[in-house]
Coordinates of C-alpha atoms in Angstrom, one line a residue:
X189 CA 32.6 102.9 133.3
X190 CA 34.2 101.7 131.1
X191 CA 35.1 97.9 130.3
X192 CA 38.9 97.0 130.1
X193 CA 38.1 94.9 127.6
X194 CA 38.3 97.1 124.9
X195 CA 41.6 97.9 123.6
X196 CA 43.4 99.4 121.2
X197 CA 43.8 97.0 117.6
X198 CA 46.6 98.0 115.1
X199 CA 45.0 99.7 111.8
X200 CA 43.6 96.7 109.5
X201 CA 42.1 97.3 106.0
X202 CA 38.2 98.4 105.9
X203 CA 35.4 96.9 106.6
X204 CA 36.8 94.3 108.5
X205 CA 34.2 91.6 109.3
X206 CA 36.3 90.7 113.1
X207 CA 34.3 91.6 116.3
X208 CA 34.7 92.1 119.9
X209 CA 32.9 89.1 122.0
X210 CA 30.6 92.0 123.6
X211 CA 30.0 95.9 122.6
X212 CA 32.3 98.6 125.0
X213 CA 30.0 99.2 127.7
X214 CA 30.8 102.7 127.8
X215 CA 28.6 103.1 124.9
X216 CA 25.9 106.1 125.5
X217 CA 21.6 104.4 125.5
X218 CA 19.0 105.7 124.2
X219 CA 16.3 107.7 126.5
X220 CA 13.3 107.2 123.9
X221 CA 10.8 104.1 123.7
X222 CA 11.3 105.0 119.8
X223 CA 15.3 104.2 119.6
X224 CA 15.6 107.6 118.2
X225 CA 17.4 111.0 119.5
X226 CA 15.2 113.7 119.8
X227 CA 17.7 116.5 120.8
X228 CA 18.0 120.0 119.3
X229 CA 18.4 120.7 115.5
X230 CA 21.9 123.2 116.4
X231 CA 24.6 124.4 113.3
X232 CA 27.3 122.5 113.8
X233 CA 31.0 122.7 112.1
X234 CA 27.9 123.2 108.8
X235 CA 25.4 120.3 110.4
X236 CA 21.7 120.5 110.9
X237 CA 18.4 119.3 110.2
X238 CA 16.8 116.0 112.7
X239 CA 19.0 113.6 114.3
X240 CA 20.2 109.8 113.4
X241 CA 19.1 107.2 115.6
X242 CA 22.2 106.2 117.2
X243 CA 23.3 102.5 116.2
X244 CA 25.8 101.0 118.2
X245 CA 28.7 100.2 116.2
X246 CA 30.4 96.9 115.0
X247 CA 33.9 97.1 116.5
X248 CA 36.6 96.5 114.5
X249 CA 39.4 94.2 115.5
X250 CA 40.3 91.7 118.5
X251 CA 43.2 92.6 119.8
X252 CA 44.7 94.5 122.9
X253 CA 47.9 96.3 121.5
X254 CA 50.6 94.8 121.5
X255 CA 54.6 96.1 123.0
X256 CA 56.8 98.0 120.6
X257 CA 59.1 96.0 118.3
X258 CA 61.9 98.2 118.9
X259 CA 62.5 101.4 120.7
X260 CA 62.9 103.5 117.3
X261 CA 59.7 102.5 116.6
X262 CA 57.4 105.7 116.5
X263 CA 53.6 104.9 118.0
X264 CA 50.7 107.0 116.7
X265 CA 47.2 106.7 118.6
X266 CA 44.3 107.4 116.8
X267 CA 40.3 108.1 117.0
X268 CA 37.1 108.9 115.3
X269 CA 34.0 109.6 116.1
X270 CA 30.6 108.0 115.9
X271 CA 27.0 109.0 114.1
X272 CA 25.7 112.1 114.9
X273 CA 22.9 114.5 114.0
X274 CA 22.1 113.5 110.7
X275 CA 25.6 111.8 110.1
X276 CA 24.4 108.1 109.9
X277 CA 27.6 107.0 109.2
X278 CA 30.5 109.2 110.5
X279 CA 33.1 109.2 107.8
X280 CA 36.1 110.2 110.5
X281 CA 36.2 106.3 111.7
X282 CA 35.9 104.9 108.3
X283 CA 39.0 106.8 108.1
X284 CA 40.6 106.0 110.9
X285 CA 39.5 101.7 111.2
X286 CA 41.1 102.1 106.8
X287 CA 44.9 102.8 107.7
X288 CA 47.3 100.2 107.9
X289 CA 48.3 99.2 110.4
X290 CA 52.4 100.2 110.5
X291 CA 53.7 101.8 107.4
X292 CA 58.5 102.7 107.1
X293 CA 59.7 106.1 107.1
X294 CA 63.1 107.3 106.7
X295 CA 65.0 107.9 109.8
X296 CA 66.4 111.6 109.7
X297 CA 69.6 110.7 111.4
X298 CA 71.4 109.0 108.2
X299 CA 70.4 108.2 105.0
X300 CA 72.0 104.8 104.9
X301 CA 69.9 104.0 108.4
X302 CA 66.9 101.8 107.8
X303 CA 63.9 103.4 108.1
X304 CA 61.5 103.2 111.1
X305 CA 58.6 101.3 111.7
X306 CA 55.4 104.1 111.8
X307 CA 53.0 101.7 114.4
X308 CA 49.5 102.9 114.0
X309 CA 46.9 102.0 117.2
X310 CA 43.3 102.7 116.1
X311 CA 40.8 102.8 118.7
X312 CA 38.4 100.0 117.9
X313 CA 35.1 102.2 118.4
X314 CA 33.9 104.9 117.4
X315 CA 34.1 107.5 120.1
X316 CA 30.3 108.1 121.1
X317 CA 29.5 112.0 119.9
X318 CA 28.7 112.7 124.1
X319 CA 31.0 115.2 126.5
X320 CA 30.8 112.9 129.7
X321 CA 31.7 110.0 127.5
X322 CA 34.5 111.7 126.0
X323 CA 36.1 112.6 129.7
X324 CA 35.8 109.2 131.3
X325 CA 36.9 107.4 128.7
X326 CA 39.4 109.7 127.0
X327 CA 42.1 108.7 130.2
X328 CA 41.1 105.2 130.0
X329 CA 42.1 104.8 126.2
X330 CA 45.5 106.7 127.2
X331 CA 46.2 104.2 130.1
X332 CA 45.4 101.3 128.5
X333 CA 48.2 101.9 125.5
X334 CA 50.2 102.9 128.3
X335 CA 49.6 99.3 130.8
X336 CA 49.9 97.6 127.3
X337 CA 53.5 99.1 125.7
X338 CA 55.6 99.1 129.3
X339 CA 54.4 102.0 130.6
X340 CA 55.4 104.2 127.2
X341 CA 52.6 106.6 125.8
X342 CA 52.1 107.3 122.3
X343 CA 54.6 109.2 120.6
X344 CA 51.6 111.2 118.1
X345 CA 47.7 111.4 118.8
X346 CA 45.4 111.9 116.3
X347 CA 41.7 112.3 117.1
X348 CA 39.6 112.7 113.2
X349 CA 36.2 114.4 113.1
X350 CA 34.0 115.5 110.5
X351 CA 33.1 119.1 109.1
X352 CA 30.0 117.8 107.2
X353 CA 30.5 120.6 104.9
X354 CA 33.4 120.7 103.9
X355 CA 35.6 119.8 100.7
X356 CA 38.8 119.9 102.7
X357 CA 41.1 118.4 105.1
X358 CA 42.1 120.8 107.7
X359 CA 44.0 120.6 111.0
X360 CA 42.6 122.5 114.3
X361 CA 45.9 124.2 115.5
X362 CA 44.3 125.5 119.1
X363 CA 41.7 123.6 121.6
X364 CA 38.6 126.0 123.9
X365 CA 38.4 125.1 127.4
X366 CA 34.9 127.1 127.5
X367 CA 31.2 127.4 125.8
X368 CA 30.4 124.1 124.6
X369 CA 26.7 125.0 124.9
X370 CA 25.6 122.5 122.1
X371 CA 24.1 119.7 123.4
X372 CA 25.3 115.8 122.6
X373 CA 23.9 112.5 122.0
X374 CA 22.4 112.2 125.0
X375 CA 21.5 116.5 125.0
X376 CA 23.8 117.8 127.5
X377 CA 25.9 120.2 126.8
X378 CA 29.5 120.3 127.6
X379 CA 29.6 123.0 130.7
X380 CA 30.1 120.4 133.9
X381 CA 31.8 117.9 131.8
X382 CA 34.4 120.5 130.7
X383 CA 34.7 124.1 131.3
X384 CA 33.7 123.8 135.1
X385 CA 36.0 121.1 135.8
X386 CA 38.8 122.6 133.9
X387 CA 38.2 125.7 135.6
X388 CA 38.5 124.7 138.7
X389 CA 41.8 123.0 137.6
X390 CA 43.2 125.9 136.8
X391 CA 43.7 125.3 133.2
X392 CA 43.8 127.9 130.7
X393 CA 41.1 129.1 128.1
X394 CA 43.1 127.8 125.0
X395 CA 45.8 125.1 124.6
X396 CA 48.0 124.3 121.5
X397 CA 50.4 121.8 120.7
X398 CA 53.4 122.2 122.6
X399 CA 56.5 120.8 124.5
X400 CA 56.3 120.0 128.4
X401 CA 60.1 120.2 129.0
X402 CA 63.4 122.2 127.5
X403 CA 65.3 119.2 127.3
X404 CA 66.8 119.3 124.1
X405 CA 66.4 115.5 123.6
X406 CA 62.7 115.2 123.6
X407 CA 60.5 115.7 120.7
X408 CA 59.7 119.0 120.1
X409 CA 55.4 119.2 118.9
X410 CA 55.0 123.1 118.6
X411 CA 51.5 124.9 117.0
X412 CA 51.2 124.1 113.2
X413 CA 52.1 127.0 111.0
X414 CA 52.8 126.9 107.3
X415 CA 56.2 125.4 107.4
X416 CA 54.4 122.2 109.1
X417 CA 51.4 123.0 106.6
X418 CA 53.8 122.9 103.0
X419 CA 55.4 119.7 105.0
X420 CA 51.8 117.9 105.3
X421 CA 51.5 118.9 101.6
X422 CA 54.0 117.3 100.0
X423 CA 52.9 114.5 101.1
X424 CA 49.5 114.7 99.9
X425 CA 50.0 116.9 96.7
X426 CA 46.6 116.2 95.2
X427 CA 44.4 117.2 98.2
X428 CA 42.7 120.1 99.5
X429 CA 44.9 121.2 102.8
X430 CA 44.1 123.6 105.1
X431 CA 45.1 125.1 109.3
X432 CA 42.1 126.1 111.1
X433 CA 42.1 127.8 114.4
X434 CA 38.5 127.4 115.5
X435 CA 37.4 123.7 116.1
X436 CA 33.5 125.0 117.0
X437 CA 32.8 124.7 120.3
X438 CA 31.6 120.8 119.9
X439 CA 33.0 117.5 120.4
X440 CA 35.6 117.7 118.3
X441 CA 36.9 121.1 120.1
X442 CA 36.6 119.0 123.1
X443 CA 38.3 115.8 122.7
X444 CA 41.2 117.9 121.1
X445 CA 41.3 120.2 124.6
X446 CA 40.8 117.0 126.4
X447 CA 43.6 115.4 124.9
X448 CA 45.8 118.5 125.9
X449 CA 44.7 118.8 129.2
X450 CA 46.1 115.1 130.3
X451 CA 49.5 115.5 128.3
X452 CA 49.4 119.1 130.7
X453 CA 48.6 118.0 133.7
X454 CA 50.8 115.3 133.6
X455 CA 53.7 117.2 132.3
X456 CA 54.3 115.1 129.4
X457 CA 53.9 117.0 125.3
X458 CA 51.0 118.4 124.2
X459 CA 52.1 116.1 120.5
X460 CA 48.1 115.8 120.0
X461 CA 46.8 117.0 116.2
X462 CA 43.1 116.6 115.4
X463 CA 42.2 116.7 111.8
X464 CA 38.2 117.7 110.6
X465 CA 37.9 116.0 107.2
X466 CA 34.7 116.0 104.7
X467 CA 31.2 114.1 105.9
X468 CA 31.4 112.0 102.6
X469 CA 31.4 108.6 103.1
X470 CA 31.8 106.8 100.0
X471 CA 35.0 104.6 99.1
X472 CA 36.7 107.4 97.4
X473 CA 36.5 109.8 100.0
X474 CA 37.3 107.1 102.6
X475 CA 39.9 106.3 100.6
X476 CA 41.5 110.0 100.1
X477 CA 40.7 110.2 103.9
X478 CA 43.0 107.7 104.4
X479 CA 45.5 109.4 102.1
X480 CA 45.6 112.8 103.9
X481 CA 45.6 111.1 107.7
X482 CA 48.7 109.2 106.6
X483 CA 50.2 112.0 105.0
X484 CA 49.1 114.0 108.5
X485 CA 51.3 111.3 110.0
X486 CA 54.7 112.0 108.1
X487 CA 54.7 115.5 109.0
X488 CA 54.4 115.5 112.7
X489 CA 57.2 112.2 112.6
X490 CA 59.0 115.3 109.7
X491 CA 58.2 118.6 111.8
X492 CA 57.8 117.2 115.7
X493 CA 59.7 114.3 115.9
X494 CA 63.4 114.8 114.0
X495 CA 63.4 118.2 114.3
X496 CA 65.0 119.0 117.6
X497 CA 65.5 122.5 118.8
X498 CA 68.6 124.1 118.7
X499 CA 70.6 124.0 122.3

């Protein structure tokens, strides 16, 4: 399975030329002698057509995640996907890798207090669009993060993926347990790696962001609503931002459910969101995606971490 040599890195500027000594071992192998994946032509979030060859990505960054500098520092774990179908380049990973390593955000407790540092930790390679890989790799990513942060889990988690034909950005409000019938880049549907396992664990058909405890001192993640959307739009007023209730029953939906199920089974807050972005990957599109993602992180801090439930 995956080598622990693949760590997270603090997000860097785009087009980084730094590489790991070797590629992660969990990347899927090509099945055909022509180095092209011949999978059936499925319609997924508007993407269809012949399948692109899976090109091994160049990892970015070269360091394991470092311990947080302060207990007040906010940590955000971010992932993006690799190529699939006709998407030779996946904009979600380009957006994730374009993010800064950190930024300062005002404290909600005291107007006179120093702003808090929000540290962004991007997984250093795109997540392959494969059910088994997501199932096997995501727990390791979270374990690696915790082991390098004194056992502390990320305060927030964002998974990014593309909805190719869309021209707007949408956060998903729920994830599905069942009906992953579309095949991944390895030609496999998601039943064995998802629905079958999750039913065996007694997990519900739908998971949403939410709290695991009634402790008023804890964070307060909740299913995004109009108030959350308004907050998100306030940080990116020129962007077309929306809320979605259907993540698509493909890998985007699958990683969202996987991430929340891991938190649910461990009694942790489901402090996770999935962001669907347009598929275009020109520089201007990536910059716009960067702005939108940073705005989403700020909205999550303001709505989930700063607003405690009333006693």
